[in-house]
Amino acid sequence: MKPRLAEAIENMKRHNAGVMSRECFGFEPEVPYDALVVATSWKPDKIILDPSFTVTQLTQHAYFSGFLVEKDGLRIAWAQTASGACNVLDHVFICAELTFRKMIFAGAVGGLTADFPVGRLCTPEVCFQGSYAGAYLEKKLSAFTPYRPVCPPDRAYVDRVVDLGQRLGHEIKRGKVFCTDSIALEYAHLDEIKATGAELIEMETAIFYQLADLFEVPAVALLAVSDNSATGTPLLGRQELSTDYRRARGLAIPDLIYHIAKGDEGTCC
């Protein structure tokens, strides 16, 4: 944990009582977890199709919930949050007092080019921070620079996860991601967004990687392409989810989470 994160925790605790990760998610600071999964909107029992996983709901709130996911003795803390960088910022931040070996972001992403069709499994090589929640990670709010690139803090670790996916039969494609504050209004700015070089669009991975850097924990974002504005596959108004998307979300991502928690990507942690 970097000193700046420890200082921020102390500032929060000065004005709040209790262990926030326990209050919100039911996670215990005394329990070592093999991984922390952050999933916006995705509850584990919604996407995990493999019956060998055991899912225990720890808490349920209006827009976030905590789960313990177990398999073969592994213990995975699953934090389901609402969408948006501000929600991920707050709910990952309060997990700083937990002990876990890996951080995994699991979510959907929109395609901006035909190279990322629906159902493609991908991971960001860079995130353009179009969300202003990142200002709160600066020492001064006025120091924030919008639209700046945010890269995974440990690219070699992401490379190992990509190699792991290849071994497991889950091809993971790297892409440039734009992180937006608005889904409904992003379409009014698609030309500007694409001009950054972005090939994908979602809301949270820039802030996730900034937090991972402060946590000093190996981290990777696993994204399944759910829609594509370039090919005319909408996010809303679809008749049904594609088979490829269901496979990426319900089989590939849970399988990768399990093997990452197990350590099969070859990390030394």
Short mmCIF file of C-alpha atoms in Angstrom, two decimals:
data_model
loop_
_atom_site.label_atom_id
_atom_site.label_comp_id
_atom_site.label_asym_id
_atom_site.label_seq_id
_atom_site.Cartn_x
_atom_site.Cartn_y
_atom_site.Cartn_z
CA MET A 1 0.00 0.00 0.00
CA LYS A 2 1.39 3.38 -0.98
CA PRO A 3 1.60 6.10 1.69
CA ARG A 4 -0.92 8.27 -0.15
CA LEU A 5 -3.55 5.53 0.15
CA ALA A 6 -2.78 5.00 3.85
CA GLU A 7 -3.19 8.74 4.43
CA ALA A 8 -6.54 8.77 2.62
CA ILE A 9 -7.76 5.84 4.75
CA GLU A 10 -6.83 7.66 7.92
CA ASN A 11 -8.69 10.77 6.75
CA MET A 12 -11.81 8.69 6.09
CA LYS A 13 -11.61 6.86 9.43
CA ARG A 14 -11.26 10.16 11.27
CA HIS A 15 -14.85 10.94 10.27
CA ASN A 16 -16.42 7.46 10.19
CA ALA A 17 -16.75 4.55 12.59
CA GLY A 18 -16.48 0.81 11.98
CA VAL A 19 -14.72 -1.26 9.35
CA MET A 20 -16.17 0.02 6.09
CA SER A 21 -15.52 -3.12 4.03
CA ARG A 22 -17.44 -5.15 6.62
CA GLU A 23 -20.25 -2.60 6.84
CA CYS A 24 -20.74 -2.48 3.07
CA PHE A 25 -19.74 -5.91 1.79
CA GLY A 26 -19.45 -8.23 4.78
CA PHE A 27 -15.74 -8.80 4.08
CA GLU A 28 -13.60 -9.51 7.14
CA PRO A 29 -10.22 -7.76 7.46
CA GLU A 30 -8.82 -10.73 9.38
CA VAL A 31 -9.55 -13.17 6.53
CA PRO A 32 -6.96 -13.54 3.75
CA TYR A 33 -8.66 -13.64 0.35
CA ASP A 34 -7.09 -15.10 -2.77
CA ALA A 35 -8.59 -12.34 -4.91
CA LEU A 36 -10.84 -9.31 -4.81
CA VAL A 37 -13.25 -9.17 -7.75
CA VAL A 38 -14.86 -5.84 -8.57
CA ALA A 39 -17.91 -6.22 -10.81
CA THR A 40 -20.21 -3.37 -11.76
CA SER A 41 -23.77 -4.70 -11.80
CA TRP A 42 -22.69 -8.35 -12.16
CA LYS A 43 -23.61 -10.49 -9.19
CA PRO A 44 -21.66 -13.78 -9.28
CA ASP A 45 -24.76 -15.96 -9.43
CA LYS A 46 -25.84 -14.01 -12.53
CA ILE A 47 -22.77 -14.80 -14.59
CA ILE A 48 -21.10 -17.91 -13.13
CA LEU A 49 -22.46 -20.95 -14.98
CA ASP A 50 -20.04 -23.51 -13.47
CA PRO A 51 -21.85 -25.34 -10.61
CA SER A 52 -18.54 -26.19 -8.91
CA PHE A 53 -18.39 -22.61 -7.58
CA THR A 54 -20.08 -21.91 -4.24
CA VAL A 55 -21.56 -18.41 -3.89
CA THR A 56 -22.53 -17.00 -0.49
CA GLN A 57 -24.22 -13.62 -0.30
CA LEU A 58 -22.79 -11.61 2.60
CA THR A 59 -24.68 -8.33 2.22
CA GLN A 60 -27.31 -6.80 -0.03
CA HIS A 61 -27.89 -3.07 -0.37
CA ALA A 62 -29.79 -0.92 -2.81
CA TYR A 63 -27.01 -0.69 -5.39
CA PHE A 64 -24.10 -2.76 -4.09
CA SER A 65 -23.68 -6.19 -2.51
CA GLY A 66 -20.93 -8.44 -1.15
CA PHE A 67 -20.37 -12.13 -1.88
CA LEU A 68 -17.93 -14.87 -0.97
CA VAL A 69 -17.13 -17.06 -3.98
CA GLU A 70 -15.38 -20.35 -3.24
CA LYS A 71 -13.95 -23.21 -5.26
CA ASP A 72 -11.31 -25.82 -4.39
CA GLY A 73 -10.46 -24.04 -1.14
CA LEU A 74 -10.03 -20.62 -2.78
CA ARG A 75 -11.76 -17.64 -1.19
CA ILE A 76 -12.72 -14.79 -3.50
CA ALA A 77 -14.23 -11.55 -2.17
CA TRP A 78 -16.72 -10.34 -4.79
CA ALA A 79 -17.72 -6.67 -4.59
CA GLN A 80 -20.69 -5.91 -6.84
CA THR A 81 -21.13 -2.16 -7.28
CA ALA A 82 -23.24 0.21 -9.32
CA SER A 83 -21.83 1.42 -12.62
CA GLY A 84 -19.62 4.48 -12.88
CA ALA A 85 -16.12 5.44 -11.80
CA CYS A 86 -17.35 7.23 -8.67
CA ASN A 87 -18.95 4.02 -7.38
CA VAL A 88 -15.87 1.92 -8.10
CA LEU A 89 -13.65 4.57 -6.52
CA ASP A 90 -15.54 4.54 -3.21
CA HIS A 91 -16.22 0.82 -2.99
CA VAL A 92 -12.75 -0.38 -3.93
CA PHE A 93 -11.14 2.25 -1.71
CA ILE A 94 -12.92 0.94 1.39
CA CYS A 95 -11.46 -2.53 0.71
CA ALA A 96 -7.94 -1.21 1.36
CA GLU A 97 -7.91 -2.69 4.87
CA LEU A 98 -8.50 -6.19 3.52
CA THR A 99 -5.82 -8.74 2.67
CA PHE A 100 -6.01 -10.12 -0.87
CA ARG A 101 -3.40 -11.27 -3.38
CA LYS A 102 -4.97 -10.15 -6.67
CA MET A 103 -7.44 -7.54 -7.95
CA ILE A 104 -9.72 -8.37 -10.87
CA PHE A 105 -12.20 -6.07 -12.57
CA ALA A 106 -14.95 -7.93 -14.42
CA GLY A 107 -17.38 -6.08 -16.63
CA ALA A 108 -18.91 -5.30 -20.00
CA VAL A 109 -17.48 -2.93 -22.59
CA GLY A 110 -18.76 -1.37 -25.79
CA GLY A 111 -16.95 -1.72 -29.09
CA LEU A 112 -16.09 1.38 -31.14
CA THR A 113 -14.57 -0.45 -34.12
CA ALA A 114 -15.43 -3.57 -36.06
CA ASP A 115 -12.27 -5.19 -34.63
CA PHE A 116 -14.10 -5.76 -31.33
CA PRO A 117 -17.32 -7.65 -32.13
CA VAL A 118 -19.85 -8.59 -29.49
CA GLY A 119 -18.58 -11.49 -27.40
CA ARG A 120 -14.89 -10.60 -27.74
CA LEU A 121 -12.95 -10.98 -24.49
CA CYS A 122 -10.51 -8.12 -23.99
CA THR A 123 -8.37 -6.15 -21.55
CA PRO A 124 -7.25 -2.51 -21.64
CA GLU A 125 -3.73 -1.68 -22.75
CA VAL A 126 -4.49 1.96 -21.96
CA CYS A 127 -7.52 3.81 -20.58
CA PHE A 128 -8.35 7.42 -21.46
CA GLN A 129 -9.81 8.97 -18.33
CA GLY A 130 -12.97 10.74 -19.41
CA SER A 131 -14.36 10.36 -15.90
CA TYR A 132 -13.79 13.17 -13.42
CA ALA A 133 -13.86 10.88 -10.37
CA GLY A 134 -10.10 10.57 -10.82
CA ALA A 135 -9.69 14.12 -9.49
CA TYR A 136 -10.22 12.77 -5.97
CA LEU A 137 -7.08 10.64 -6.22
CA GLU A 138 -4.95 13.74 -6.74
CA LYS A 139 -3.35 15.60 -3.83
CA LYS A 140 -5.28 18.63 -5.02
CA LEU A 141 -8.52 18.50 -7.01
CA SER A 142 -7.21 21.28 -9.24
CA ALA A 143 -4.28 19.09 -10.31
CA PHE A 144 -6.54 16.70 -12.23
CA THR A 145 -5.97 16.46 -15.98
CA PRO A 146 -8.97 14.98 -17.84
CA TYR A 147 -8.64 12.52 -20.73
CA ARG A 148 -5.10 11.57 -19.79
CA PRO A 149 -3.99 7.99 -20.46
CA VAL A 150 -3.94 5.53 -17.57
CA CYS A 151 -2.08 2.26 -18.10
CA PRO A 152 -2.13 -0.94 -16.04
CA PRO A 153 0.47 -0.40 -13.30
CA ASP A 154 2.06 -3.80 -13.99
CA ARG A 155 1.91 -4.53 -17.70
CA ALA A 156 4.02 -7.66 -17.30
CA TYR A 157 1.36 -9.07 -15.00
CA VAL A 158 -1.37 -8.37 -17.59
CA ASP A 159 0.82 -10.12 -20.18
CA ARG A 160 0.88 -13.22 -17.96
CA VAL A 161 -2.91 -13.16 -17.67
CA VAL A 162 -3.21 -12.88 -21.46
CA ASP A 163 -0.87 -15.87 -21.80
CA LEU A 164 -2.96 -17.75 -19.23
CA GLY A 165 -6.08 -17.06 -21.26
CA GLN A 166 -4.38 -18.46 -24.34
CA ARG A 167 -3.49 -21.67 -22.48
CA LEU A 168 -7.07 -22.02 -21.25
CA GLY A 169 -8.58 -21.43 -24.69
CA HIS A 170 -9.86 -17.93 -23.86
CA GLU A 171 -8.25 -15.46 -26.26
CA ILE A 172 -7.89 -12.03 -24.63
CA LYS A 173 -7.41 -9.10 -26.99
CA ARG A 174 -5.78 -5.89 -25.81
CA GLY A 175 -7.47 -2.62 -26.69
CA LYS A 176 -7.55 1.12 -26.02
CA VAL A 177 -10.46 2.07 -23.77
CA PHE A 178 -12.22 5.38 -23.26
CA CYS A 179 -13.77 5.74 -19.79
CA THR A 180 -16.96 7.80 -19.95
CA ASP A 181 -19.16 9.39 -17.31
CA SER A 182 -22.34 8.99 -19.38
CA ILE A 183 -23.64 6.11 -21.45
CA ALA A 184 -26.63 8.01 -22.86
CA LEU A 185 -24.58 11.04 -23.95
CA GLU A 186 -21.43 9.30 -25.17
CA TYR A 187 -23.11 8.87 -28.58
CA ALA A 188 -23.19 12.66 -29.00
CA HIS A 189 -19.39 12.71 -28.71
CA LEU A 190 -18.34 9.55 -30.54
CA ASP A 191 -16.15 11.42 -33.03
CA GLU A 192 -14.18 13.10 -30.24
CA ILE A 193 -13.95 9.85 -28.30
CA LYS A 194 -12.68 7.90 -31.29
CA ALA A 195 -10.17 10.66 -32.02
CA THR A 196 -8.33 9.70 -28.82
CA GLY A 197 -7.54 6.36 -30.45
CA ALA A 198 -10.07 4.51 -28.31
CA GLU A 199 -11.39 1.20 -29.68
CA LEU A 200 -13.60 0.39 -26.70
CA ILE A 201 -15.73 2.35 -24.24
CA GLU A 202 -16.82 1.74 -20.66
CA MET A 203 -16.77 3.66 -17.38
CA GLU A 204 -14.49 2.28 -14.69
CA THR A 205 -11.18 0.71 -15.71
CA ALA A 206 -9.07 3.89 -15.50
CA ILE A 207 -10.05 4.41 -11.86
CA PHE A 208 -9.62 0.68 -11.17
CA TYR A 209 -6.02 0.73 -12.40
CA GLN A 210 -5.26 3.93 -10.49
CA LEU A 211 -6.48 2.26 -7.31
CA ALA A 212 -4.52 -0.91 -8.08
CA ASP A 213 -1.38 1.22 -8.32
CA LEU A 214 -2.05 2.66 -4.84
CA PHE A 215 -2.90 -0.79 -3.43
CA GLU A 216 0.31 -2.25 -4.91
CA VAL A 217 -1.52 -5.48 -5.75
CA PRO A 218 -1.34 -7.29 -9.14
CA ALA A 219 -4.43 -6.28 -11.11
CA VAL A 220 -6.17 -7.01 -14.38
CA ALA A 221 -9.43 -5.95 -16.02
CA LEU A 222 -11.41 -8.61 -17.92
CA LEU A 223 -14.04 -7.18 -20.25
CA ALA A 224 -16.65 -8.81 -22.48
CA VAL A 225 -17.86 -6.77 -25.46
CA SER A 226 -21.63 -6.37 -25.04
CA ASP A 227 -22.44 -3.92 -27.86
CA ASN A 228 -20.78 -2.16 -30.76
CA SER A 229 -21.80 1.23 -32.16
CA ALA A 230 -19.59 0.73 -35.24
CA THR A 231 -21.39 -2.44 -36.34
CA GLY A 232 -24.87 -1.38 -35.23
CA THR A 233 -25.26 -3.84 -32.34
CA PRO A 234 -27.09 -1.82 -29.64
CA LEU A 235 -26.68 -1.88 -25.89
CA LEU A 236 -30.42 -1.38 -25.35
CA GLY A 237 -33.27 -2.80 -27.39
CA ARG A 238 -31.69 -6.14 -28.26
CA GLN A 239 -33.95 -9.15 -28.60
CA GLU A 240 -31.50 -11.42 -26.79
CA LEU A 241 -27.87 -11.68 -25.73
CA SER A 242 -25.54 -13.26 -28.27
CA THR A 243 -24.13 -16.72 -27.62
CA ASP A 244 -20.57 -15.38 -27.82
CA TYR A 245 -21.29 -12.73 -25.19
CA ARG A 246 -22.90 -15.28 -22.87
CA ARG A 247 -19.86 -17.52 -23.28
CA ALA A 248 -17.36 -14.73 -22.54
CA ARG A 249 -19.32 -13.44 -19.55
CA GLY A 250 -20.48 -16.73 -18.03
CA LEU A 251 -17.68 -19.18 -18.86
CA ALA A 252 -14.43 -17.44 -19.84
CA ILE A 253 -14.37 -14.68 -17.22
CA PRO A 254 -15.27 -16.95 -14.24
CA ASP A 255 -12.73 -19.53 -15.43
CA LEU A 256 -10.03 -16.87 -15.61
CA ILE A 257 -10.98 -15.52 -12.18
CA TYR A 258 -10.58 -19.01 -10.72
CA HIS A 259 -7.18 -19.62 -12.31
CA ILE A 260 -5.91 -16.14 -11.39
CA ALA A 261 -6.98 -16.66 -7.77
CA LYS A 262 -5.22 -20.03 -7.90
CA GLY A 263 -2.04 -18.42 -9.22
CA ASP A 264 -1.89 -20.18 -12.57
CA GLU A 265 -0.84 -17.00 -14.36
CA GLY A 266 2.60 -17.45 -12.86
CA THR A 267 2.71 -14.46 -10.55
CA CYS A 268 5.21 -14.59 -7.73
CA CYS A 269 2.73 -13.20 -5.15
#
